[in-house]
Amino acid sequence: MMVKEFFISLLHYFVDITTAVLIAAAIFLTVSGQQMDSVILWEILLSGLITALPSAVLLCFDTKSPRLSLTLWIVHFIVIFCVTLLMLKAFGWCSITPLTVAGTFFAVVFIYLFTCSVHYLIDKKHTAIMNKQLQKRYAKTEKNGEKTN
């Protein structure tokens, strides 16, 4: 993987993860009725960066093996879940109890699904645009080829 591609991937994951964490935090704060201190915004940004790093590293391998891809996704999920629990404790967002572990698990699943969905939709759109451009190009080539015959 090229360094430029890694940083682009890191930026994409950072934006997607941070957006999803902000949504999850907004839902949690609304449901719990808690007020947010401004320092939490910096902690959310830092947590987005911290979780984007393993995402960019583990999910950017171009694997030919479905088994290896599945293994990387499972390892990635476990790493993200554990890192998230550590950040919850380190930032003092909540104490670690069975209930908060379960809630964190569902929050990580939500963030995971959100990020995967965003990447899927973006990739789908890029693929459609590329296919349309290729069709135009080949249509021009065939049209020009017919004129020269």
PDB file of C-alpha atoms in Angstrom:
ATOM      1  CA  MET A   1       0.000   0.000   0.000  1.00  0.00           C
ATOM      2  CA  MET A   2       1.237   3.436  -0.862  1.00  0.00           C
ATOM      3  CA  VAL A   3       1.738   6.006   1.896  1.00  0.00           C
ATOM      4  CA  LYS A   4      -0.638   8.449   0.187  1.00  0.00           C
ATOM      5  CA  GLU A   5      -3.367   5.779  -0.022  1.00  0.00           C
ATOM      6  CA  PHE A   6      -2.876   4.973   3.655  1.00  0.00           C
ATOM      7  CA  PHE A   7      -3.351   8.607   4.703  1.00  0.00           C
ATOM      8  CA  ILE A   8      -6.392   9.015   2.457  1.00  0.00           C
ATOM      9  CA  SER A   9      -7.869   5.860   3.980  1.00  0.00           C
ATOM     10  CA  LEU A  10      -6.998   7.104   7.479  1.00  0.00           C
ATOM     11  CA  LEU A  11      -8.742  10.412   6.765  1.00  0.00           C
ATOM     12  CA  HIS A  12     -11.854   8.655   5.439  1.00  0.00           C
ATOM     13  CA  TYR A  13     -12.059   6.385   8.479  1.00  0.00           C
ATOM     14  CA  PHE A  14     -11.428   9.313  10.832  1.00  0.00           C
ATOM     15  CA  VAL A  15     -14.291  11.328   9.340  1.00  0.00           C
ATOM     16  CA  ASP A  16     -16.695   8.365   9.223  1.00  0.00           C
ATOM     17  CA  ILE A  17     -15.882   7.101  12.708  1.00  0.00           C
ATOM     18  CA  THR A  18     -15.938  10.560  14.276  1.00  0.00           C
ATOM     19  CA  THR A  19     -19.312  11.304  12.682  1.00  0.00           C
ATOM     20  CA  ALA A  20     -20.741   8.025  13.954  1.00  0.00           C
ATOM     21  CA  VAL A  21     -19.310   8.616  17.453  1.00  0.00           C
ATOM     22  CA  LEU A  22     -20.887  12.082  17.510  1.00  0.00           C
ATOM     23  CA  ILE A  23     -24.247  10.560  16.547  1.00  0.00           C
ATOM     24  CA  ALA A  24     -23.915   7.876  19.229  1.00  0.00           C
ATOM     25  CA  ALA A  25     -22.887  10.491  21.833  1.00  0.00           C
ATOM     26  CA  ALA A  26     -25.797  12.747  20.874  1.00  0.00           C
ATOM     27  CA  ILE A  27     -28.241   9.855  21.252  1.00  0.00           C
ATOM     28  CA  PHE A  28     -26.733   8.804  24.584  1.00  0.00           C
ATOM     29  CA  LEU A  29     -26.690  12.351  25.980  1.00  0.00           C
ATOM     30  CA  THR A  30     -30.264  12.970  24.840  1.00  0.00           C
ATOM     31  CA  VAL A  31     -31.562   9.731  26.361  1.00  0.00           C
ATOM     32  CA  SER A  32     -29.608  10.138  29.604  1.00  0.00           C
ATOM     33  CA  GLY A  33     -30.347  13.858  29.934  1.00  0.00           C
ATOM     34  CA  GLN A  34     -26.686  14.605  30.644  1.00  0.00           C
ATOM     35  CA  GLN A  35     -24.996  17.830  29.604  1.00  0.00           C
ATOM     36  CA  MET A  36     -21.822  17.739  27.539  1.00  0.00           C
ATOM     37  CA  ASP A  37     -18.619  19.478  28.582  1.00  0.00           C
ATOM     38  CA  SER A  38     -16.631  21.026  25.715  1.00  0.00           C
ATOM     39  CA  VAL A  39     -13.610  18.798  26.454  1.00  0.00           C
ATOM     40  CA  ILE A  40     -15.646  15.803  25.247  1.00  0.00           C
ATOM     41  CA  LEU A  41     -15.506  17.158  21.699  1.00  0.00           C
ATOM     42  CA  TRP A  42     -11.696  16.914  21.762  1.00  0.00           C
ATOM     43  CA  GLU A  43     -11.936  13.440  23.276  1.00  0.00           C
ATOM     44  CA  ILE A  44     -14.315  12.387  20.492  1.00  0.00           C
ATOM     45  CA  LEU A  45     -11.872  13.706  17.886  1.00  0.00           C
ATOM     46  CA  LEU A  46      -9.002  11.875  19.582  1.00  0.00           C
ATOM     47  CA  SER A  47     -11.038   8.666  19.829  1.00  0.00           C
ATOM     48  CA  GLY A  48     -11.885   8.979  16.118  1.00  0.00           C
ATOM     49  CA  LEU A  49      -8.186   9.221  15.290  1.00  0.00           C
ATOM     50  CA  ILE A  50      -7.212   6.392  17.641  1.00  0.00           C
ATOM     51  CA  THR A  51      -9.809   4.032  16.146  1.00  0.00           C
ATOM     52  CA  ALA A  52      -9.134   5.159  12.576  1.00  0.00           C
ATOM     53  CA  LEU A  53      -5.507   3.998  12.822  1.00  0.00           C
ATOM     54  CA  PRO A  54      -6.216   0.258  13.207  1.00  0.00           C
ATOM     55  CA  SER A  55      -9.017   0.644  10.655  1.00  0.00           C
ATOM     56  CA  ALA A  56      -6.643   2.069   8.073  1.00  0.00           C
ATOM     57  CA  VAL A  57      -4.030  -0.579   8.858  1.00  0.00           C
ATOM     58  CA  LEU A  58      -6.193  -3.694   9.105  1.00  0.00           C
ATOM     59  CA  LEU A  59      -8.862  -3.007   6.499  1.00  0.00           C
ATOM     60  CA  CYS A  60      -6.711  -1.677   3.677  1.00  0.00           C
ATOM     61  CA  PHE A  61      -5.049  -4.938   2.736  1.00  0.00           C
ATOM     62  CA  ASP A  62      -6.073  -6.091  -0.714  1.00  0.00           C
ATOM     63  CA  THR A  63      -6.631  -9.712   0.194  1.00  0.00           C
ATOM     64  CA  LYS A  64      -7.520 -12.329  -2.359  1.00  0.00           C
ATOM     65  CA  SER A  65      -8.551 -14.769   0.337  1.00  0.00           C
ATOM     66  CA  PRO A  66     -12.084 -14.418   1.757  1.00  0.00           C
ATOM     67  CA  ARG A  67     -10.878 -16.275   4.857  1.00  0.00           C
ATOM     68  CA  LEU A  68      -8.084 -13.755   5.454  1.00  0.00           C
ATOM     69  CA  SER A  69     -10.510 -10.867   4.868  1.00  0.00           C
ATOM     70  CA  LEU A  70     -12.946 -12.282   7.404  1.00  0.00           C
ATOM     71  CA  THR A  71     -10.110 -12.818   9.891  1.00  0.00           C
ATOM     72  CA  LEU A  72      -8.945  -9.207   9.443  1.00  0.00           C
ATOM     73  CA  TRP A  73     -12.501  -7.917   9.970  1.00  0.00           C
ATOM     74  CA  ILE A  74     -12.923  -9.986  13.145  1.00  0.00           C
ATOM     75  CA  VAL A  75      -9.532  -8.884  14.509  1.00  0.00           C
ATOM     76  CA  HIS A  76     -10.381  -5.304  13.585  1.00  0.00           C
ATOM     77  CA  PHE A  77     -13.721  -5.438  15.412  1.00  0.00           C
ATOM     78  CA  ILE A  78     -12.126  -6.904  18.548  1.00  0.00           C
ATOM     79  CA  VAL A  79      -9.354  -4.282  18.491  1.00  0.00           C
ATOM     80  CA  ILE A  80     -11.849  -1.439  18.029  1.00  0.00           C
ATOM     81  CA  PHE A  81     -14.086  -2.787  20.802  1.00  0.00           C
ATOM     82  CA  CYS A  82     -11.184  -3.135  23.262  1.00  0.00           C
ATOM     83  CA  VAL A  83      -9.720   0.269  22.377  1.00  0.00           C
ATOM     84  CA  THR A  84     -13.160   1.832  22.821  1.00  0.00           C
ATOM     85  CA  LEU A  85     -13.500   0.296  26.282  1.00  0.00           C
ATOM     86  CA  LEU A  86     -10.042   1.604  27.203  1.00  0.00           C
ATOM     87  CA  MET A  87     -10.954   5.102  26.009  1.00  0.00           C
ATOM     88  CA  LEU A  88     -14.231   5.043  27.953  1.00  0.00           C
ATOM     89  CA  LYS A  89     -12.212   4.333  31.093  1.00  0.00           C
ATOM     90  CA  ALA A  90      -9.351   6.726  30.267  1.00  0.00           C
ATOM     91  CA  PHE A  91     -11.662   9.634  29.384  1.00  0.00           C
ATOM     92  CA  GLY A  92     -13.877   8.912  32.381  1.00  0.00           C
ATOM     93  CA  TRP A  93     -16.952   8.713  30.186  1.00  0.00           C
ATOM     94  CA  CYS A  94     -18.340   5.858  32.253  1.00  0.00           C
ATOM     95  CA  SER A  95     -17.313   3.136  34.649  1.00  0.00           C
ATOM     96  CA  ILE A  96     -16.817  -0.309  33.157  1.00  0.00           C
ATOM     97  CA  THR A  97     -19.713  -2.541  34.181  1.00  0.00           C
ATOM     98  CA  PRO A  98     -21.438  -5.414  32.369  1.00  0.00           C
ATOM     99  CA  LEU A  99     -24.141  -2.941  31.283  1.00  0.00           C
ATOM    100  CA  THR A 100     -21.648  -0.424  29.873  1.00  0.00           C
ATOM    101  CA  VAL A 101     -19.716  -3.214  28.139  1.00  0.00           C
ATOM    102  CA  ALA A 102     -22.957  -4.373  26.478  1.00  0.00           C
ATOM    103  CA  GLY A 103     -23.868  -0.792  25.577  1.00  0.00           C
ATOM    104  CA  THR A 104     -20.395  -0.210  24.200  1.00  0.00           C
ATOM    105  CA  PHE A 105     -20.651  -3.385  22.150  1.00  0.00           C
ATOM    106  CA  PHE A 106     -23.879  -2.153  20.544  1.00  0.00           C
ATOM    107  CA  ALA A 107     -22.410   1.329  20.025  1.00  0.00           C
ATOM    108  CA  VAL A 108     -19.366  -0.189  18.296  1.00  0.00           C
ATOM    109  CA  VAL A 109     -21.665  -2.352  16.148  1.00  0.00           C
ATOM    110  CA  PHE A 110     -23.643   0.798  15.214  1.00  0.00           C
ATOM    111  CA  ILE A 111     -20.460   2.710  14.379  1.00  0.00           C
ATOM    112  CA  TYR A 112     -19.111  -0.281  12.480  1.00  0.00           C
ATOM    113  CA  LEU A 113     -22.303  -0.641  10.413  1.00  0.00           C
ATOM    114  CA  PHE A 114     -22.454   3.119   9.829  1.00  0.00           C
ATOM    115  CA  THR A 115     -18.852   3.243   8.610  1.00  0.00           C
ATOM    116  CA  CYS A 116     -19.226   0.157   6.417  1.00  0.00           C
ATOM    117  CA  SER A 117     -22.457   1.522   4.915  1.00  0.00           C
ATOM    118  CA  VAL A 118     -20.857   4.872   4.125  1.00  0.00           C
ATOM    119  CA  HIS A 119     -17.879   3.167   2.468  1.00  0.00           C
ATOM    120  CA  TYR A 120     -20.182   0.843   0.514  1.00  0.00           C
ATOM    121  CA  LEU A 121     -22.348   3.709  -0.754  1.00  0.00           C
ATOM    122  CA  ILE A 122     -19.322   5.806  -1.717  1.00  0.00           C
ATOM    123  CA  ASP A 123     -17.658   2.855  -3.471  1.00  0.00           C
ATOM    124  CA  LYS A 124     -20.923   2.033  -5.258  1.00  0.00           C
ATOM    125  CA  LYS A 125     -21.256   5.621  -6.484  1.00  0.00           C
ATOM    126  CA  HIS A 126     -17.613   5.749  -7.631  1.00  0.00           C
ATOM    127  CA  THR A 127     -18.057   2.456  -9.469  1.00  0.00           C
ATOM    128  CA  ALA A 128     -21.180   3.736 -11.237  1.00  0.00           C
ATOM    129  CA  ILE A 129     -19.390   6.941 -12.276  1.00  0.00           C
ATOM    130  CA  MET A 130     -16.366   4.992 -13.546  1.00  0.00           C
ATOM    131  CA  ASN A 131     -18.587   2.568 -15.479  1.00  0.00           C
ATOM    132  CA  LYS A 132     -20.465   5.460 -17.089  1.00  0.00           C
ATOM    133  CA  GLN A 133     -17.186   7.124 -18.104  1.00  0.00           C
ATOM    134  CA  LEU A 134     -15.875   3.839 -19.525  1.00  0.00           C
ATOM    135  CA  GLN A 135     -19.087   3.326 -21.512  1.00  0.00           C
ATOM    136  CA  LYS A 136     -18.783   6.828 -23.005  1.00  0.00           C
ATOM    137  CA  ARG A 137     -15.134   6.251 -23.832  1.00  0.00           C
ATOM    138  CA  TYR A 138     -15.781   2.895 -25.527  1.00  0.00           C
ATOM    139  CA  ALA A 139     -18.806   4.296 -27.353  1.00  0.00           C
ATOM    140  CA  LYS A 140     -16.598   7.105 -28.752  1.00  0.00           C
ATOM    141  CA  THR A 141     -13.863   4.617 -29.670  1.00  0.00           C
ATOM    142  CA  GLU A 142     -16.302   2.341 -31.472  1.00  0.00           C
ATOM    143  CA  LYS A 143     -17.942   5.309 -33.234  1.00  0.00           C
ATOM    144  CA  ASN A 144     -14.553   6.689 -34.327  1.00  0.00           C
ATOM    145  CA  GLY A 145     -13.408   3.210 -35.334  1.00  0.00           C
ATOM    146  CA  GLU A 146     -16.431   2.735 -37.557  1.00  0.00           C
ATOM    147  CA  LYS A 147     -15.800   6.091 -39.276  1.00  0.00           C
ATOM    148  CA  THR A 148     -12.218   5.147 -40.149  1.00  0.00           C
ATOM    149  CA  ASN A 149     -13.220   1.843 -41.752  1.00  0.00           C
TER     150      ASN A 149
END
